[in-house]
Each structure stands twice: as C-alpha cells, then as structure tokens.
Short mmCIF file of C-alpha atoms in Angstrom, two decimals:
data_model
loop_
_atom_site.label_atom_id
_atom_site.label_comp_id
_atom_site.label_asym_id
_atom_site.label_seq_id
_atom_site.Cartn_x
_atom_site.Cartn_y
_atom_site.Cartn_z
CA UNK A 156 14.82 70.03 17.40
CA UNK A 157 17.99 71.84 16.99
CA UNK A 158 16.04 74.61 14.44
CA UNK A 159 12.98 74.62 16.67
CA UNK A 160 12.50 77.44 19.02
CA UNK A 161 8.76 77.06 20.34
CA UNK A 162 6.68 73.87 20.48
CA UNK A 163 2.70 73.35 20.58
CA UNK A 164 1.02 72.05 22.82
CA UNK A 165 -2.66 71.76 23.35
CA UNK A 166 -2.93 74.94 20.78
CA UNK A 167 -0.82 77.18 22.35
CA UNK A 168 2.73 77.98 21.59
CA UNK A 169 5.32 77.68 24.52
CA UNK A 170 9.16 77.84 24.37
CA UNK A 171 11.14 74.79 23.51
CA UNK A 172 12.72 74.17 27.06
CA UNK A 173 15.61 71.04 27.48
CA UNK A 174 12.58 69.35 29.67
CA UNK A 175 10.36 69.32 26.45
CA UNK A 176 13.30 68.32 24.14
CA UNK A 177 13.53 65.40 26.16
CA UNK A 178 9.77 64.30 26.79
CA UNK A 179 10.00 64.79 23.27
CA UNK A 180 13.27 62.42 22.57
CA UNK A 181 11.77 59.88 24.90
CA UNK A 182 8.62 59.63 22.84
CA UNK A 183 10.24 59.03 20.17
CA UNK A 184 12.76 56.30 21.24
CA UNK A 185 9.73 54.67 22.59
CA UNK A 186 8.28 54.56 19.41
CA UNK A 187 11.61 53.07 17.90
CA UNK A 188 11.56 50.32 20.39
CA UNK A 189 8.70 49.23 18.72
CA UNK A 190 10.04 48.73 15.46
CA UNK A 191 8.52 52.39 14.25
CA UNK A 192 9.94 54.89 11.97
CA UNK A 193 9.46 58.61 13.11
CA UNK A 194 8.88 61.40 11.45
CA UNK A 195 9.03 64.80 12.98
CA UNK A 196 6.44 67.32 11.80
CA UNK A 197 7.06 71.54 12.44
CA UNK A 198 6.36 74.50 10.67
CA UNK A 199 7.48 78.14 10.31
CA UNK A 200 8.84 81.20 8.34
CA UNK A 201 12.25 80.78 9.29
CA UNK A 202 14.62 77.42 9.35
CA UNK A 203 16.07 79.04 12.32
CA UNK A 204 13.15 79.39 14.45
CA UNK A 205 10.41 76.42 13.99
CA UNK A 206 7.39 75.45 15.43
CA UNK A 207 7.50 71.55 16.94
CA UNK A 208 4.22 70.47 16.05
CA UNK A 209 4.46 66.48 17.30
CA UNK A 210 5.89 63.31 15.57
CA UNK A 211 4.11 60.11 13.58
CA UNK A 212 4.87 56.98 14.01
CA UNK A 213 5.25 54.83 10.65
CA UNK A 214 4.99 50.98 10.83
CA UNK A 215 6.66 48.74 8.22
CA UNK A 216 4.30 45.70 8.77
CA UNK A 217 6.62 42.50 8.87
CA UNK A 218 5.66 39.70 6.61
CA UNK A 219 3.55 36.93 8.45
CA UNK A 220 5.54 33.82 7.26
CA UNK A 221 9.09 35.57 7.64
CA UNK A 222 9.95 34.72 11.20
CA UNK A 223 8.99 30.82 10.61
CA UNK A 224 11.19 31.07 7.68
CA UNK A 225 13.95 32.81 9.64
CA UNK A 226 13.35 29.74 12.44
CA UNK A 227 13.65 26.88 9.89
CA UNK A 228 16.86 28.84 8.45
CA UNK A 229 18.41 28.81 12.43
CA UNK A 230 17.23 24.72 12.22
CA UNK A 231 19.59 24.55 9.50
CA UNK A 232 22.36 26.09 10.35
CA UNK A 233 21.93 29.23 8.59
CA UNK A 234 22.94 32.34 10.54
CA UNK A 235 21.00 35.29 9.42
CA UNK A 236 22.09 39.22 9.99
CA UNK A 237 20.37 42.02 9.28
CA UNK A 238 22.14 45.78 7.87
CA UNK A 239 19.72 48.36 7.91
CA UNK A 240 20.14 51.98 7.45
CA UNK A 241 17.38 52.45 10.49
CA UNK A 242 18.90 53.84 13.86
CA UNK A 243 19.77 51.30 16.46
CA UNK A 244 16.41 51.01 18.41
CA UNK A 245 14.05 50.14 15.54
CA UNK A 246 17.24 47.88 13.65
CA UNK A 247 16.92 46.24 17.62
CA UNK A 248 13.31 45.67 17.75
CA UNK A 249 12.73 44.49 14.38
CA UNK A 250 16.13 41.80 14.62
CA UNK A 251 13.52 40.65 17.94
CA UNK A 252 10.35 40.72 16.32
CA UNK A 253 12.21 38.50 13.66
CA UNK A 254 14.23 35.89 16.10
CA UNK A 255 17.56 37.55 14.34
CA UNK A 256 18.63 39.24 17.37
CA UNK A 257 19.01 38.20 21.24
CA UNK A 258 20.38 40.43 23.96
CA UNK A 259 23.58 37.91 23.81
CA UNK A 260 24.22 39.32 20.19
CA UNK A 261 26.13 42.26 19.39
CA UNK A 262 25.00 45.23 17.26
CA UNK A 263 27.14 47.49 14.92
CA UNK A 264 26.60 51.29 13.74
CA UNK A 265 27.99 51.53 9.94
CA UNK A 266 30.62 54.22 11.56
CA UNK A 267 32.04 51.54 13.79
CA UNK A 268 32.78 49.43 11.44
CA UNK A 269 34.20 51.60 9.33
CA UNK A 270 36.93 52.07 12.25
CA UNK A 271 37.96 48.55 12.40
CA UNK A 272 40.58 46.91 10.71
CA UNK A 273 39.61 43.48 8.25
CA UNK A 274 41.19 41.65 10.71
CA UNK A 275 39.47 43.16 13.88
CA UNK A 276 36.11 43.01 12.38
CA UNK A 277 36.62 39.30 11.07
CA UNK A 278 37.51 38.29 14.12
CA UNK A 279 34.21 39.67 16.41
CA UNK A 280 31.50 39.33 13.29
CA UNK A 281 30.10 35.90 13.82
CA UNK A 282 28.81 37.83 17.28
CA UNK A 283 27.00 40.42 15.26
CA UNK A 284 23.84 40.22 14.01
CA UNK A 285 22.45 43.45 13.65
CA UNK A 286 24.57 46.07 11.93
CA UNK A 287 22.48 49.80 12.04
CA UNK A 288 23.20 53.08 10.01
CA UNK A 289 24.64 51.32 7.36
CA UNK A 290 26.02 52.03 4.32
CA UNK A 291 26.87 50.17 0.99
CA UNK A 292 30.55 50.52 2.21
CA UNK A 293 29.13 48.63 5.21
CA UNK A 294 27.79 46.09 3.51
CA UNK A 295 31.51 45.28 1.10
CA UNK A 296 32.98 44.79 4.79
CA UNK A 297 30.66 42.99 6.24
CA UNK A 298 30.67 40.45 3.86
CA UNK A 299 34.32 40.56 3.64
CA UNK A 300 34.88 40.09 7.30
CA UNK A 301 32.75 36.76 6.89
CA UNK A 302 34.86 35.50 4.27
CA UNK A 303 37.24 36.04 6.01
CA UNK A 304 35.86 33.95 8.79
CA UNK A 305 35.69 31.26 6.48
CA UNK A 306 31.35 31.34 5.97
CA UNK A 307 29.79 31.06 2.64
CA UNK A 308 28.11 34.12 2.53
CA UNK A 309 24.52 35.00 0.57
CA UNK A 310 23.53 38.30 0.27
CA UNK A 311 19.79 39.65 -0.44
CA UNK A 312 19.06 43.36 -1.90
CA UNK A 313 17.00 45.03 -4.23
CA UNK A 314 18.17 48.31 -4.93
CA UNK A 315 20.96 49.83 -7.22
CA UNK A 316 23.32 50.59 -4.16
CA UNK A 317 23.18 47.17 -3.08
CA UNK A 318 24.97 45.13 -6.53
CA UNK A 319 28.59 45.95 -5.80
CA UNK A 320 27.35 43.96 -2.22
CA UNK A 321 25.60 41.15 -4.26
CA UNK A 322 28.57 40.45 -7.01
CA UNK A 323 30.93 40.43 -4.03
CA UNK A 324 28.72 37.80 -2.34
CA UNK A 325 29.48 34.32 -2.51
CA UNK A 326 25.78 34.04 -3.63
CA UNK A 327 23.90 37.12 -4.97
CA UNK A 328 20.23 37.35 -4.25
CA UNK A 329 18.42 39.89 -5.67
CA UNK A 330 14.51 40.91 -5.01
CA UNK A 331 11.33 39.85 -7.96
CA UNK A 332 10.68 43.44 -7.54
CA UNK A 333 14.37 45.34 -7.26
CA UNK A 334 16.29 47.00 -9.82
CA UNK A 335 17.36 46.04 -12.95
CA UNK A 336 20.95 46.52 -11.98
CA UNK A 337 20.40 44.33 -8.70
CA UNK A 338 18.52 41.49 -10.81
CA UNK A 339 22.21 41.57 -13.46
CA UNK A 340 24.40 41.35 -10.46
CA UNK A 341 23.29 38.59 -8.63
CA UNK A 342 23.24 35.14 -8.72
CA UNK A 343 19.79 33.90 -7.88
CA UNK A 344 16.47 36.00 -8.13
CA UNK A 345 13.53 35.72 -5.68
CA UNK A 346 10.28 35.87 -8.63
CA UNK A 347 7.88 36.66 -5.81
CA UNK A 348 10.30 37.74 -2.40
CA UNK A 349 9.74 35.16 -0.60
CA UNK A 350 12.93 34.27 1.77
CA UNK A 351 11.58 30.79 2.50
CA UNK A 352 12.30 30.18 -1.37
CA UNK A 353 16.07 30.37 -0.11
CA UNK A 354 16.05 27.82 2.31
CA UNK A 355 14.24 25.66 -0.71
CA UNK A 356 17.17 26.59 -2.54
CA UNK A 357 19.74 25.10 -0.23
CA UNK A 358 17.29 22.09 0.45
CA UNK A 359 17.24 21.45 -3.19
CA UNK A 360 21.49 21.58 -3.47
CA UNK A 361 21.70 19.53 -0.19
CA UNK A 362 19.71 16.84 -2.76
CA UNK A 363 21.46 17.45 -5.82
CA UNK A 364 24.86 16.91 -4.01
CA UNK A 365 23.82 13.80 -2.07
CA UNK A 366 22.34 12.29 -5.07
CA UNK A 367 25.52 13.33 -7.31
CA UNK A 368 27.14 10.93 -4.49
CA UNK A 369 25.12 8.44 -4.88
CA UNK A 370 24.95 7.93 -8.31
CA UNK A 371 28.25 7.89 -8.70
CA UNK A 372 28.58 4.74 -5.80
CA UNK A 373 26.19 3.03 -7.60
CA UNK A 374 27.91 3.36 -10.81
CA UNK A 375 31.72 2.83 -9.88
CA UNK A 376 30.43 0.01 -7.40
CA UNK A 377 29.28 -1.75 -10.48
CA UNK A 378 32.06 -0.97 -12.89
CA UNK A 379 34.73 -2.25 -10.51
CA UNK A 380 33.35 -5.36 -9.62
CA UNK A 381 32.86 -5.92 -13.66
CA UNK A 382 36.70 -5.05 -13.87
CA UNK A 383 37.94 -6.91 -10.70
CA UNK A 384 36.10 -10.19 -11.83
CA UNK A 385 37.78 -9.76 -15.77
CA UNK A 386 41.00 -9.52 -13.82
CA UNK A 387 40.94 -12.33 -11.43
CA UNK A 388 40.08 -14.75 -13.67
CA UNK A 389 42.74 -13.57 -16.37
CA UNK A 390 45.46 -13.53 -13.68
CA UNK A 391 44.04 -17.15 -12.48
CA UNK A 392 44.04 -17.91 -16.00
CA UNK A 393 40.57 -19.06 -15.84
CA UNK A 394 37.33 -18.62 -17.91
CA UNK A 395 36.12 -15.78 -16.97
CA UNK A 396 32.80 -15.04 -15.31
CA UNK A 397 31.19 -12.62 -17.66
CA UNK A 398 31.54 -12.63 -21.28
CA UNK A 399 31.50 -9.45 -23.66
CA UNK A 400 27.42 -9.45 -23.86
CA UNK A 401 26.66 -9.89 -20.41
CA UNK A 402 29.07 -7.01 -19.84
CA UNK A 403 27.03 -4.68 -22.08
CA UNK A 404 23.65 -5.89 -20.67
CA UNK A 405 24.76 -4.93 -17.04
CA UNK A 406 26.10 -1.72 -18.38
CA UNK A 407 23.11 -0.94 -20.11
CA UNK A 408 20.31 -2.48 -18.73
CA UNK A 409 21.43 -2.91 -15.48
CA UNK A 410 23.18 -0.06 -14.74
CA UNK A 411 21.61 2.67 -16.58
CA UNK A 412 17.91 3.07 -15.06
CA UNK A 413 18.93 2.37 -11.01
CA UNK A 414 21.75 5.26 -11.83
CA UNK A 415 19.47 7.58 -13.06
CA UNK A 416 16.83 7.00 -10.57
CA UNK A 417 18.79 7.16 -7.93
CA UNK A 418 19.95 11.13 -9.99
CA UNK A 419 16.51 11.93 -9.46
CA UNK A 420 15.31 10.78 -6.53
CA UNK A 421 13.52 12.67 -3.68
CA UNK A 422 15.03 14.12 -1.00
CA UNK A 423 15.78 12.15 2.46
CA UNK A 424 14.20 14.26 5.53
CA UNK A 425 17.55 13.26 7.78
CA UNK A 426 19.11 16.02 5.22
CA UNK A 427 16.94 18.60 6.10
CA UNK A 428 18.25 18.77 9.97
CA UNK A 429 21.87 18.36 8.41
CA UNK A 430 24.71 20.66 9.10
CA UNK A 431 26.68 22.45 5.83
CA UNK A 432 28.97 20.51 3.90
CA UNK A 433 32.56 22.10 3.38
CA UNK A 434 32.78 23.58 0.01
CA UNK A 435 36.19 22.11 -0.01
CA UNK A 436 34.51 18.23 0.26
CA UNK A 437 34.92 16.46 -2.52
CA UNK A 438 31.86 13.88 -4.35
CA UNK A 439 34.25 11.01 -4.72
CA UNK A 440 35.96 11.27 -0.98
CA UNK A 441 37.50 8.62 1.19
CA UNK A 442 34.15 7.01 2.46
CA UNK A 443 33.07 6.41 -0.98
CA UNK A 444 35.80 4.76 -2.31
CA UNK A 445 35.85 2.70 0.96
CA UNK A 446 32.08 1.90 0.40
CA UNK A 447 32.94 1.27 -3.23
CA UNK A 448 35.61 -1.33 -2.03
CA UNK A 449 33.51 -3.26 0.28
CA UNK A 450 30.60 -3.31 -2.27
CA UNK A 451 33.09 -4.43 -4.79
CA UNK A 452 34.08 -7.25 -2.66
CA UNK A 453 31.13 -8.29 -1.81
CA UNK A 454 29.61 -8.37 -5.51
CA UNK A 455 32.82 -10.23 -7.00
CA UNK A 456 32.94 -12.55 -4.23
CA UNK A 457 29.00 -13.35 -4.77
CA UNK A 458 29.43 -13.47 -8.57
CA UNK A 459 32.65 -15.81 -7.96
CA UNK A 460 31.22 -18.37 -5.76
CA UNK A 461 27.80 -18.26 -7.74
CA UNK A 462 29.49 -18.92 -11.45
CA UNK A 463 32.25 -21.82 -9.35
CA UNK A 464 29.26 -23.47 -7.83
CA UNK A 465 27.47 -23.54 -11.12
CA UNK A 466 30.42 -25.31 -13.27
CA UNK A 467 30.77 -27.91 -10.65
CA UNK A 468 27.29 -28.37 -11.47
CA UNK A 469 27.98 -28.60 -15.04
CA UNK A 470 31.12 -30.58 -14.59
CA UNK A 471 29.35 -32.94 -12.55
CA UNK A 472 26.34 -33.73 -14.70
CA UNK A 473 28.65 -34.06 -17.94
CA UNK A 474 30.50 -36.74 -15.29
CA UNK A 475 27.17 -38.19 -15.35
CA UNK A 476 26.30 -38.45 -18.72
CA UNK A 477 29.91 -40.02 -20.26
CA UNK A 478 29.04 -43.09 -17.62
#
C-alpha cells in the first residue's frame, strides 16, 4: 500500500484514501485469522504510483490426522511449538486449528527474541508456543533456551536453512521429502512425513528401555541367587546345592530364552500414558537392585529349604534301609 496511489473498485479508479487503506488492512487480517496467506495484487507504470487491484487469499490445507497426532503427543507429555516465518495472525490461527496454541500461551515475533538475553528467554519459553517471523537465528535460540530449561528437545525441518537447527537439536528430524543437507544433519528421517511416526518413535524407546530393565532383573536375579547359594553353603561348609552342571543348565537353558523374551517382548499399554524418564536415570537404579535382593532371597531361601528337606529325605530312607 505504501507505493499505491489509486485503488479499483467496481472498475473505476479512485484515490487511495487512509479509510480504504484500512478497509483494506482489515480484510486482510481477517483473512489471516483464518489461517490464510495473502497476497496483494496491483499494477502500474511506475513503482511509485500503483494501482490496488484487491488481495487472494491462499490456504495451506492442514493434514487430516495431524491434530489427533498433536493430541496423543499432549497425552504423553510432549509439548509441541510451532516457529513459522508467517505473521502473527495466521502463526495464531493455525497453532488453534492444531490444539498447539491456547489464549493462556504466549506468542513470540523472531525480533523479540532476538532482544532477550539466554537467560531471559530460558526462563519465560516453556510459556511459548508459537514463535512468528522467525528466522534460522530464531530457531538456534529457541532450542537453546529449552536446553537450557532442562527439556530434551526434537526438532523437525526440511529445508537447507533449517540443519544448523537440527544438528543443534537434541534429536534431529528431518522431512522424507526435504533437502539433502537437512536429511545429513539430522538424526531421524520421517520416509513419508508423517508426525504420528514420532510419537511411534518415543513409544518404541519407552519399550526398548523398559525391556533393557527387565532383562537385566531377570538375569542378575538369577545369577545372584546361583552365587549366594555357592556361598552359603561354602561358608556353612556344607554340600552345596547346585553342582557345576546344574549351574550351566540354568545358565543356559534356563536363563537364556525367558531373558531374551522378555528383550523382545511387546509393549505394556500403562507405558503409553507414562510421563518421560530423566535422561540422567540409570537401567540398573536403586529399585532394581532392591527387587533383585528380595528376588534373590526369596529364590535361595526356596532352593535352600527345598534341597534340606530333600536330604532329610534321603538321610532318612538310608536310616531305613541299614535296619
């Protein structure tokens, strides 16, 4: 508007008056609240004196299984924000349209951000969750800030300005259909850009890490009750309990196929509903070497009073047979 000196209207040219620059504003923020793009269409002889012709309206049709998948991400804990280069009003209506955005939330311009400090931006972020007019600058601090706030941060993008953003990431995801350059600088790649693929993802690592956990029970449960009978009875100076080849059996037979089952197994649905683990949590933590201890206890003290009960048995019926 600022080169246009004489709009049209009905066919007939008529001066650009600060009335029509705003009927003409107004049309266009309305089509921004609905999630439009506008472009503004003029023509003339000079750049300094244009005709206004009118503006179009541009829809970016939003996938039909992306808000569900944005829902189930909320469900589990994920916290999703959108940075778009679009102006505030469509970046608004689209973070709505996709259950990203709420009028509690907070939105950020690219040139706001870029007057905060780390520290100021860190500390209002987790509030945010629409940042507008961004730039690939924006997206470095952004991610930062997060960091900072102590999340575990995954980043999605599919163009060349976006891979500094994706290798800084905690988790780089780049688009089936992005660059090149995007695809070599992240982490995990989306084969047909689907976001519900990511919450698969962290499904699928939920399982892997619980099953890690409980293969590992299974196996040390075993191994110290093996260990803890061999040293009670050499302590009591007793026979012991096990000899050398039931040892292996139970280590092989035993052991081996109920480990590796349990490596493999499907995944619980109470883990689907469950909150993030801390990175900094360890597989072999305090509760499982307390459950290991109990198990333990309960498996020697089985074995124990199964193999005394057994040689009274055997003591008694050689009793028997001497009379």
């Amino acid at each position: 508007l600022r080169i246009c000196s004489h709009v049209l209207i009905k066919g007939s040219l008529e001066y650009l008056t600060e009335s029509s620059k705003q009927a003409i504003l107004d049309t266009v923020r309305s089509k921004e609240d609905r999630g439009m793009r506008t472009l503004s269409l003029c023509y003339g002889s000079s750049m300094n004196s244009l005709v206004y012709v009118g503006n179009v309206g541009i829809v970016d049709p939003l996938r039909s299984q992306v808000p569900a998948s944005i829902e189930e991400m909320h469900q589990n804990y994920i916290n999703v924000k959108m940075i778009t280069g679009d102006s505030k009003n469509i970046a608004v209506s689209i973070g709505k349209s996709l259950n990203i955005h709420s009028n509690d939330d907070a939105c950020l311009s690219g040139d706001m951000i870029d007057t905060m400090s780390p520290d100021e931006l860190a500390g209002v972020i987790n509030s945010v969750s629409v940042v507008y007019r961004s730039s690939p600058a924006t997206k470095m601090k952004v991610i930062k800030a997060l960091q900072a706030a102590g999340e575990i941060v995954a980043m999605t993008g599919d163009g060349v300005n976006d891979a500094v953003a994706l290798k800084c990431a905690d988790i780089g995801i780049a688009m089936g259909k992005g660059t090149d350059v995007c695809k070599e600088a992240a982490e995990m790649v989306l084969a047909n850009d689907d976001l519900s693929a990511i919450l698969g993802a962290v499904k699928e690592g939920k399982n892997i890490f619980y099953n890690i956990k409980n293969f590992v029970f299974f196996q040390l449960s075993t191994s110290v009750s093996a260990l803890s009978m061999i040293a009670i009875s050499t302590i009591w100076n007793v026979p012991p309990p096990l000899n050398p080849m039931q040892i292996l059996w139970i280590n092989i037979i035993m052991d081996g196929p109920p480990a590796q089952s349990l490596g493999v197994e499907p995944m619980d649905t109470s883990l689907d509903r469950s909150p993030p683990r801390s990175p900094k949590q360890q597989v072999i933590d305090r509760f499982v070497l307390i459950r290991v201890f109990l198990s333990a206890c309960i498996i020697v003290s089985g074995t124990l009073w199964v193999y005394h009960t057994e040689v009274r048995v055997v003591w008694v019926c050689a009793d028997i047979l001497r009379l």
